[in-house]
Amino acid sequence: MLSDIIRKRGPVTKIGVLGMGYVGIPAAVLFADAPQFDTVYGFQRDSPSSGYKIAMLNRGECPLKGEEPGLEDLLKKVVAAGKFSCTSDFSRIRELDAVTLSIQTPFLNKEDLLPDFSALFEGIRNVGRNLTPGMLVVLESTITPGTTSGITCEILEDESGLVAGEDFALAHAPERVMVGRLLRNIREHDRIVGGIDEASTQRATELYTPVLTLGKVIPMTATAAEVTKTAENTFRDLQLAAVNELALYCEAMGINVYDVRAGIDSLKGEGITRAMLWPGAGVGGHCLTKDTYHLERGVQVLGKDLLDYPAGEPSLYVLARRINDFMPAHMFRLTKEALERVGRPVKGAKVALFGWAFLSNSDDTRNTPAEPYRDLLVKEGAMVSVHDPYVAEYPGVPIVPFVEEAVEGADAIVIFAGHNLYKGLDAPYLKNLTGKKHPVIVDGRNMVDPDTYIRLGFIYKGIGRGDKNRHEIVDG
């Protein structure tokens, strides 16, 4: 029995983490900092695009450039203590008691619900080739329900010749982190742990318990864990779509969505929950932009013939995803309308785009909504100058290092990310840099005071600001 093999093997002391990104790095250093564990290896392919991380991590330098409280200090600590190192030698997996995989799982085709598991499957094969009896394998990546006990199990068994649930343990314990608070989230959020059997769940619980502070382990089946992760992100996406749609309604009706939001939020009392998220220029990141499709694919694969749902009606969740995907296009419309108010076509206009990361005070550019917005401008013949204090480079997109360089001579200034830097913008200074009598400001994150800019002669547009978007032009 697996439980007997695990008992003979002893406690988990040596751990491997595959994938040195926003999930893998903080997970690895937290494992390494726990006194229960002796050794942690971070596994990273020595590829042209990401191989540089290996040397950086082994020097105690974090390759994540956003604001991550405590992460680099903890990394330096565990490297100096000899408890963590990064390697591209996957054969070292054989030395370990447990391996976790934190590898991206995007979609090739959202319409056909086809996920791109190529990178994840490569990681699983590397584990399978080096799997030993009694080892624990845990998927932390967000995956389509059914993946752990299905194709993952098959790959591991084919590569190793071992049997899941008999010779090795297998579980899904989805990451639940947000960029900007990675260490805190791993420590304080409850950890969903779903094994393919009871022995696997118990072994995974043993792995994660030492790194939790406020959080606790919530055990369930592997498929239930997969649904939990995809559903919690789908629900957040649904909430964002609801407030984004409300913002569009408020714009059309000439009112301020933030007044409405504050009014709704004021309704409090026993059993009353009306808290709303914030509207904005778009939703980015690795999770929310695709987890709906993992959930949708899961029910199509596991329960298609059993699903009872209104005939002919589209998925509420997929519709919400499309609303959020629409917001960059709406930002383009606001920009175009504002330019038209001063007789300036999009073609030939210079636009200063503030914020390339999808999340405030972060360098995370994955699925940034700023990209489709920029693409629309470029397609219409605009010249776009991108600034982001946390992002120095991005394939195919020049990013300037100074606000002044982006704004000089610009016809429009567009705020896409809620970086703290953009909260302190000086309106007269920006207008002077543009050299325009009526420059445009489009606020996608409610970062500026509309009246301040309108008084100076700016043409203002903002998400959900129906009360201001048709203001009179002032000769400031």
Coordinates of C-alpha atoms in Angstrom, one line a residue:
M1 CA 0.0 0.0 0.0
L2 CA 1.1 3.6 -0.7
S3 CA 0.7 4.5 2.9
D4 CA 3.1 1.8 3.9
I5 CA 5.7 3.0 1.3
I6 CA 5.4 6.6 2.6
R7 CA 5.7 5.5 6.2
K8 CA 8.9 3.6 5.4
R9 CA 10.2 6.6 3.4
G10 CA 9.8 8.9 6.4
P11 CA 8.8 12.6 6.5
V12 CA 9.2 15.0 3.7
T13 CA 12.6 16.8 4.0
K14 CA 13.7 17.4 0.4
I15 CA 11.5 19.3 -2.0
G16 CA 11.6 20.4 -5.7
V17 CA 9.6 23.2 -7.2
L18 CA 9.3 23.3 -11.0
G19 CA 8.8 26.7 -12.5
M20 CA 10.6 29.7 -11.2
G21 CA 7.9 32.4 -11.7
Y22 CA 5.4 34.4 -9.6
V23 CA 4.2 31.2 -7.9
G24 CA 7.2 28.9 -7.8
I25 CA 9.8 31.4 -6.4
P26 CA 7.9 32.4 -3.3
A27 CA 6.7 28.8 -2.7
A28 CA 10.3 27.5 -2.9
V29 CA 11.8 30.1 -0.5
L30 CA 9.0 29.5 2.0
F31 CA 9.6 25.7 1.9
A32 CA 13.3 26.4 2.3
D33 CA 12.7 28.7 5.3
A34 CA 10.6 26.0 7.2
P35 CA 12.7 24.1 9.7
Q36 CA 11.0 20.9 8.9
F37 CA 12.6 20.8 5.4
D38 CA 16.3 20.4 4.7
T39 CA 16.7 21.1 1.0
V40 CA 14.7 22.8 -1.7
Y41 CA 15.6 22.8 -5.4
G42 CA 14.1 25.3 -7.8
F43 CA 13.9 23.8 -11.3
Q44 CA 14.2 26.1 -14.3
R45 CA 14.8 25.3 -17.9
D46 CA 18.0 26.9 -19.2
S47 CA 16.2 28.5 -22.1
P48 CA 17.1 31.7 -24.0
S49 CA 14.1 33.5 -22.5
S50 CA 14.2 32.5 -18.8
G51 CA 17.5 30.7 -18.2
Y52 CA 19.0 33.9 -16.7
K53 CA 16.8 33.2 -13.6
I54 CA 19.1 30.3 -12.5
A55 CA 22.2 32.4 -11.8
M56 CA 20.2 35.3 -10.3
L57 CA 18.4 33.0 -7.9
N58 CA 21.6 31.3 -6.9
R59 CA 23.0 34.7 -6.1
G60 CA 20.0 35.5 -3.9
E61 CA 18.6 38.0 -6.4
C62 CA 14.9 37.9 -7.2
P63 CA 14.1 38.2 -11.0
L64 CA 10.6 39.6 -10.1
K65 CA 10.8 43.3 -10.3
G66 CA 7.6 44.5 -8.8
E67 CA 7.0 45.3 -5.1
E68 CA 7.1 42.0 -3.3
P69 CA 7.5 42.7 0.5
G70 CA 10.0 40.4 2.1
L71 CA 10.6 38.1 -0.9
E72 CA 14.2 39.1 -1.8
D73 CA 15.3 39.2 1.8
L74 CA 13.9 35.7 2.4
L75 CA 15.5 34.5 -0.8
K76 CA 18.9 35.8 0.3
K77 CA 18.4 34.1 3.7
V78 CA 17.7 30.6 2.4
V79 CA 20.4 30.8 -0.3
A80 CA 23.0 31.9 2.3
A81 CA 21.8 29.1 4.6
G82 CA 22.4 26.5 1.8
K83 CA 18.8 25.4 1.9
F84 CA 17.7 26.6 -1.6
S85 CA 19.4 26.5 -5.0
C86 CA 18.1 26.6 -8.6
T87 CA 19.1 24.2 -11.2
S88 CA 18.3 23.0 -14.8
D89 CA 19.3 19.4 -14.0
F90 CA 16.0 17.6 -13.7
S91 CA 17.7 14.3 -12.8
R92 CA 18.1 15.8 -9.3
I93 CA 14.4 15.1 -8.8
R94 CA 15.4 11.6 -7.9
E95 CA 16.8 12.9 -4.6
L96 CA 13.6 14.4 -3.5
D97 CA 10.6 13.4 -1.4
A98 CA 8.1 15.8 -3.0
V99 CA 7.8 17.8 -6.2
T100 CA 5.5 20.7 -7.0
L101 CA 4.8 22.1 -10.4
S102 CA 3.9 25.8 -10.9
I103 CA 3.8 26.1 -14.7
Q104 CA 1.6 28.4 -16.8
T105 CA -1.5 26.8 -18.5
P106 CA -2.8 29.3 -21.1
F107 CA -5.4 28.6 -23.9
L108 CA -4.5 28.0 -27.5
N109 CA -8.1 28.6 -28.6
K110 CA -10.7 30.0 -26.2
E111 CA -13.5 29.4 -28.7
D112 CA -12.8 25.7 -28.9
L113 CA -11.8 25.5 -25.2
L114 CA -8.4 24.1 -26.2
P115 CA -5.8 24.6 -23.4
D116 CA -2.1 24.8 -24.0
F117 CA -0.6 22.3 -21.6
S118 CA 2.6 21.8 -23.5
A119 CA 4.9 23.4 -20.9
L120 CA 3.1 21.7 -18.0
F121 CA 3.2 18.3 -19.7
E122 CA 6.9 18.8 -20.4
G123 CA 7.4 19.4 -16.6
I124 CA 5.3 16.4 -15.7
R125 CA 7.4 14.2 -18.1
N126 CA 10.6 15.5 -16.4
V127 CA 9.1 14.4 -13.1
G128 CA 7.9 11.1 -14.4
R129 CA 11.3 10.2 -15.8
N130 CA 12.9 10.7 -12.4
L131 CA 10.0 9.5 -10.1
T132 CA 10.8 7.1 -7.3
P133 CA 8.5 5.0 -5.1
G134 CA 6.9 7.0 -2.3
M135 CA 7.4 10.4 -3.9
L136 CA 4.7 13.0 -3.8
V137 CA 3.8 15.0 -6.9
V138 CA 1.6 18.1 -6.6
L139 CA 0.2 20.2 -9.4
E140 CA -0.1 23.9 -8.3
S141 CA -0.9 25.1 -11.8
T142 CA -4.5 26.0 -12.5
I143 CA -5.8 23.2 -14.7
T144 CA -9.0 21.9 -16.3
P145 CA -11.0 19.8 -13.9
G146 CA -10.1 16.1 -14.4
T147 CA -6.5 16.8 -15.4
T148 CA -4.8 15.5 -12.2
S149 CA -6.5 12.1 -12.1
G150 CA -6.6 11.9 -15.9
I151 CA -3.7 12.9 -18.2
T152 CA -1.3 13.8 -15.5
C153 CA -1.6 10.4 -13.9
E154 CA -1.2 8.8 -17.3
I155 CA 2.0 10.7 -18.1
L156 CA 3.6 10.0 -14.8
E157 CA 2.8 6.3 -15.0
D158 CA 4.0 6.0 -18.6
E159 CA 7.3 7.7 -17.9
S160 CA 8.0 6.0 -14.6
G161 CA 6.5 2.6 -14.8
L162 CA 5.0 3.2 -11.4
V163 CA 1.3 3.3 -10.5
A164 CA -0.3 6.4 -9.0
G165 CA -2.0 5.7 -5.6
E166 CA 0.0 2.5 -5.2
D167 CA 3.7 3.6 -5.8
F168 CA 3.5 7.3 -5.5
A169 CA 1.2 10.1 -4.3
L170 CA -0.4 12.6 -6.5
A171 CA -2.4 15.7 -5.6
H172 CA -3.6 19.1 -6.8
A173 CA -3.0 22.1 -4.4
P174 CA -3.8 25.2 -6.5
E175 CA -1.9 28.4 -5.9
R176 CA -4.0 31.3 -4.6
V177 CA -1.6 34.2 -4.8
M178 CA -1.8 37.8 -6.0
V179 CA 1.2 39.6 -7.4
G180 CA 2.4 42.2 -4.8
R181 CA 1.6 40.0 -1.8
L182 CA 3.0 36.6 -2.7
L183 CA 4.5 35.5 0.6
R184 CA 1.6 36.8 2.6
N185 CA -0.9 35.0 0.4
I186 CA 0.8 31.6 0.6
R187 CA 1.2 31.9 4.4
E188 CA -2.3 33.3 5.2
H189 CA -4.7 31.9 2.7
D190 CA -6.2 28.5 3.4
R191 CA -4.7 25.8 1.2
I192 CA -6.9 23.6 -0.9
V193 CA -5.4 20.1 -1.1
G194 CA -7.0 17.4 -3.2
G195 CA -5.3 14.1 -3.6
I196 CA -6.3 11.2 -5.9
D197 CA -6.7 9.2 -2.8
E198 CA -6.6 9.6 1.0
A199 CA -2.8 8.8 1.3
S200 CA -2.0 11.4 -1.3
T201 CA -4.1 14.0 0.4
Q202 CA -2.4 13.3 3.7
R203 CA 1.0 13.5 2.3
A204 CA 0.3 16.8 0.5
T205 CA -1.2 18.1 3.8
E206 CA 2.1 17.3 5.5
L207 CA 4.0 19.2 2.8
Y208 CA 2.0 22.5 3.0
T209 CA 1.2 22.7 6.8
P210 CA 4.7 24.0 7.8
V211 CA 4.5 27.1 5.6
L212 CA 1.0 28.2 6.7
T213 CA 0.6 30.8 9.4
L214 CA -3.0 31.9 9.5
G215 CA -4.1 29.6 6.8
K216 CA -5.2 26.0 7.2
V217 CA -5.4 23.0 4.9
I218 CA -8.8 22.2 3.4
P219 CA -8.8 18.6 2.1
M220 CA -11.0 17.4 -0.7
T221 CA -10.8 15.3 -3.9
A222 CA -8.4 16.3 -6.7
T223 CA -11.3 17.2 -9.1
A224 CA -13.0 19.2 -6.4
A225 CA -9.8 21.1 -5.8
E226 CA -9.5 21.8 -9.6
V227 CA -13.0 23.1 -9.7
T228 CA -12.5 25.2 -6.5
K229 CA -9.6 27.1 -8.1
T230 CA -11.2 27.7 -11.5
A231 CA -14.5 28.6 -9.9
E232 CA -13.0 31.1 -7.4
N233 CA -11.3 33.0 -10.2
T234 CA -14.4 32.7 -12.5
F235 CA -16.5 34.3 -9.7
R236 CA -14.0 37.2 -9.3
D237 CA -14.1 37.7 -13.1
L238 CA -17.9 37.7 -12.9
Q239 CA -17.8 40.3 -10.2
L240 CA -15.5 42.5 -12.3
A241 CA -17.6 42.1 -15.3
A242 CA -20.7 43.1 -13.3
V243 CA -19.1 46.4 -12.2
N244 CA -17.5 47.0 -15.6
E245 CA -21.0 46.6 -17.2
L246 CA -22.4 49.0 -14.6
A247 CA -19.7 51.5 -15.4
L248 CA -20.7 51.3 -19.1
Y249 CA -24.4 51.8 -18.1
C250 CA -23.4 54.8 -15.9
E251 CA -21.5 56.4 -18.8
A252 CA -24.5 56.0 -21.1
M253 CA -26.9 57.5 -18.5
G254 CA -24.6 60.4 -17.6
I255 CA -23.8 59.5 -14.0
N256 CA -20.8 58.6 -11.9
V257 CA -20.3 54.9 -11.3
Y258 CA -18.3 55.6 -8.2
D259 CA -21.2 57.4 -6.6
V260 CA -23.4 54.4 -7.4
R261 CA -20.8 52.0 -6.1
A262 CA -20.5 53.9 -2.8
G263 CA -24.3 53.9 -2.4
I264 CA -24.6 50.2 -3.0
D265 CA -21.7 49.5 -0.6
S266 CA -23.4 51.5 2.1
L267 CA -26.1 48.9 2.5
K268 CA -25.0 46.9 5.5
G269 CA -26.6 44.6 8.0
E270 CA -27.0 41.0 9.0
G271 CA -27.1 38.8 6.0
I272 CA -26.5 41.7 3.6
T273 CA -23.5 41.5 1.2
R274 CA -23.3 44.1 -1.5
A275 CA -19.6 44.8 -1.7
M276 CA -18.4 45.6 -5.2
L277 CA -15.1 45.5 -6.9
W278 CA -13.7 48.4 -8.9
P279 CA -14.3 49.0 -12.7
G280 CA -11.4 49.6 -14.9
A281 CA -9.6 49.6 -18.3
G282 CA -9.5 45.8 -18.5
V283 CA -8.6 42.6 -16.7
G284 CA -5.2 41.0 -17.1
G285 CA -2.9 38.4 -15.5
H286 CA -2.5 34.7 -16.0
C287 CA -5.4 33.5 -14.0
L288 CA -8.6 35.5 -14.5
T289 CA -8.1 35.7 -18.3
K290 CA -8.3 31.9 -18.8
D291 CA -9.6 30.1 -15.7
T292 CA -13.2 30.5 -16.8
Y293 CA -12.3 28.5 -19.9
H294 CA -10.8 25.8 -17.8
L295 CA -14.0 25.5 -15.8
E296 CA -16.1 25.6 -18.9
R297 CA -13.9 22.8 -20.5
G298 CA -14.1 20.8 -17.4
V299 CA -17.9 20.5 -17.5
Q300 CA -17.8 19.8 -21.2
V301 CA -15.4 16.9 -20.7
L302 CA -16.7 15.5 -17.4
G303 CA -20.4 16.4 -17.4
K304 CA -21.5 17.4 -20.9
D305 CA -24.3 14.8 -21.1
L306 CA -25.4 15.4 -17.5
L307 CA -25.5 19.2 -17.4
D308 CA -29.0 20.7 -17.0
Y309 CA -28.9 24.3 -18.2
P310 CA -31.3 26.7 -20.0
A311 CA -31.4 25.5 -23.6
G312 CA -29.7 27.8 -26.1
E313 CA -28.4 30.2 -23.5
P314 CA -24.7 31.2 -23.4
S315 CA -22.6 30.6 -20.4
L316 CA -22.9 33.4 -17.9
Y317 CA -19.2 33.0 -17.0
V318 CA -18.0 33.2 -20.6
L319 CA -20.2 36.3 -21.2
A320 CA -18.5 37.9 -18.2
R321 CA -15.1 37.0 -19.6
R322 CA -16.0 38.7 -22.9
I323 CA -17.2 41.9 -21.1
N324 CA -13.9 42.2 -19.4
D325 CA -12.0 41.5 -22.7
F326 CA -14.1 44.3 -24.2
M327 CA -12.9 47.0 -21.8
P328 CA -9.6 47.9 -23.7
A329 CA -11.8 48.4 -26.8
H330 CA -14.0 50.7 -24.8
M331 CA -10.9 52.6 -23.7
F332 CA -10.0 53.0 -27.4
R333 CA -13.5 54.4 -28.1
L334 CA -13.1 56.9 -25.2
T335 CA -9.7 58.0 -26.6
K336 CA -11.1 58.3 -30.1
E337 CA -14.1 60.3 -29.0
A338 CA -12.0 62.7 -26.9
L339 CA -9.6 63.3 -29.8
E340 CA -12.5 64.0 -32.1
R341 CA -13.8 66.7 -29.7
V342 CA -10.7 68.8 -30.6
G343 CA -10.7 67.8 -34.3
R344 CA -7.8 65.4 -34.0
P345 CA -8.1 62.0 -35.8
V346 CA -6.5 59.0 -34.3
K347 CA -4.3 58.6 -37.3
G348 CA -1.1 60.5 -36.7
A349 CA -2.0 61.3 -33.0
K350 CA 0.6 60.7 -30.3
V351 CA -0.7 58.8 -27.3
A352 CA 1.2 58.5 -24.0
L353 CA 0.2 55.2 -22.5
F354 CA 0.8 55.0 -18.7
G355 CA 1.1 51.5 -17.4
W356 CA 2.0 48.3 -19.2
A357 CA 1.7 45.9 -16.3
F358 CA -1.8 44.6 -15.7
L359 CA -1.6 45.2 -11.9
S360 CA -0.8 48.3 -9.9
N361 CA 2.8 48.5 -8.6
S362 CA 3.8 45.3 -10.3
D363 CA 6.0 44.3 -13.2
D364 CA 3.6 41.6 -14.2
T365 CA 2.7 42.0 -17.9
R366 CA 0.9 38.7 -18.5
N367 CA -2.1 39.2 -20.7
T368 CA -2.0 43.0 -20.0
P369 CA -5.1 44.8 -21.3
A370 CA -2.9 47.6 -22.4
E371 CA -1.7 45.5 -25.3
P372 CA -5.0 45.1 -27.2
Y373 CA -5.6 48.8 -26.6
R374 CA -2.2 49.7 -28.0
D375 CA -2.8 47.4 -31.0
L376 CA -6.0 49.2 -31.8
L377 CA -4.3 52.6 -31.7
V378 CA -1.4 51.4 -33.9
K379 CA -3.8 49.8 -36.4
E380 CA -5.5 53.2 -36.7
G381 CA -2.2 54.9 -37.3
A382 CA -1.5 56.5 -33.9
M383 CA 2.0 56.8 -32.4
V384 CA 2.0 55.2 -29.0
S385 CA 4.7 56.0 -26.3
V386 CA 4.5 53.5 -23.4
H387 CA 5.7 54.3 -19.9
D388 CA 5.8 52.0 -16.9
P389 CA 8.0 52.5 -13.8
Y390 CA 8.2 48.7 -13.2
V391 CA 8.5 47.4 -16.8
A392 CA 11.7 48.1 -18.7
E393 CA 11.1 46.0 -21.8
Y394 CA 8.5 44.0 -23.6
P395 CA 8.8 42.1 -26.9
G396 CA 7.8 44.3 -29.8
V397 CA 6.8 47.3 -27.6
P398 CA 9.3 50.1 -26.9
I399 CA 8.9 51.3 -23.3
V400 CA 10.4 54.7 -22.3
P401 CA 12.0 55.2 -18.9
F402 CA 10.6 58.7 -18.1
V403 CA 7.1 60.2 -17.9
E404 CA 8.4 63.3 -19.7
E405 CA 9.6 61.3 -22.7
A406 CA 6.2 59.7 -23.1
V407 CA 4.2 62.9 -22.6
E408 CA 6.2 65.4 -24.6
G409 CA 4.2 66.5 -27.6
A410 CA 1.4 64.0 -26.9
D411 CA -2.2 64.6 -28.0
A412 CA -3.5 62.2 -25.4
I413 CA -2.5 60.7 -22.0
V414 CA -4.1 57.4 -21.1
I415 CA -3.8 55.8 -17.7
F416 CA -4.1 52.0 -17.9
A417 CA -2.4 50.8 -14.6
G418 CA -3.0 52.1 -11.1
H419 CA 0.6 52.6 -10.2
N420 CA 1.2 54.9 -7.2
L421 CA 3.4 57.1 -9.4
Y422 CA 0.4 58.0 -11.5
K423 CA -1.6 59.2 -8.5
G424 CA 0.7 62.1 -8.1
L425 CA 0.7 63.4 -11.6
D426 CA 1.0 67.2 -11.9
A427 CA -1.7 68.4 -14.3
P428 CA -0.2 71.8 -15.3
Y429 CA 3.2 70.1 -15.8
L430 CA 1.7 67.5 -18.0
K431 CA -0.2 70.0 -20.1
N432 CA 3.0 72.1 -20.6
L433 CA 4.8 68.9 -21.8
T434 CA 2.2 68.2 -24.4
G435 CA 2.3 71.7 -25.8
K436 CA -1.4 71.4 -26.7
K437 CA -4.2 73.8 -25.9
H438 CA -6.6 70.9 -25.3
P439 CA -4.7 67.7 -24.6
V440 CA -6.8 64.6 -23.9
I441 CA -6.6 62.6 -20.6
V442 CA -8.3 59.2 -20.5
D443 CA -8.4 57.7 -17.0
G444 CA -8.9 53.9 -16.9
R445 CA -8.3 53.5 -13.2
N446 CA -10.0 56.6 -11.5
M447 CA -6.6 58.0 -10.7
V448 CA -7.0 61.7 -11.3
D449 CA -9.5 64.4 -10.3
P450 CA -11.5 65.2 -13.5
D451 CA -12.2 68.8 -12.5
T452 CA -8.6 69.7 -12.1
Y453 CA -7.8 68.6 -15.7
I454 CA -11.0 70.0 -17.2
R455 CA -10.3 73.5 -15.7
L456 CA -6.9 73.4 -17.4
G457 CA -8.4 72.8 -20.8
F458 CA -8.0 69.0 -20.9
I459 CA -10.5 66.9 -22.7
Y460 CA -11.4 64.3 -20.0
K461 CA -12.8 60.8 -20.4
G462 CA -12.9 58.2 -17.6
I463 CA -14.3 54.7 -17.1
G464 CA -17.8 55.0 -15.5
R465 CA -17.6 58.8 -15.4
G466 CA -20.8 59.6 -17.3
D467 CA -21.1 62.8 -15.2
K468 CA -17.9 64.2 -16.7
N469 CA -17.3 62.5 -20.1
R470 CA -19.4 65.1 -21.9
H471 CA -18.1 68.1 -20.1
E472 CA -17.9 71.6 -21.7
I473 CA -14.4 72.4 -23.1
V474 CA -12.7 75.1 -21.0
D475 CA -10.1 77.5 -22.4
G476 CA -7.7 76.8 -19.6

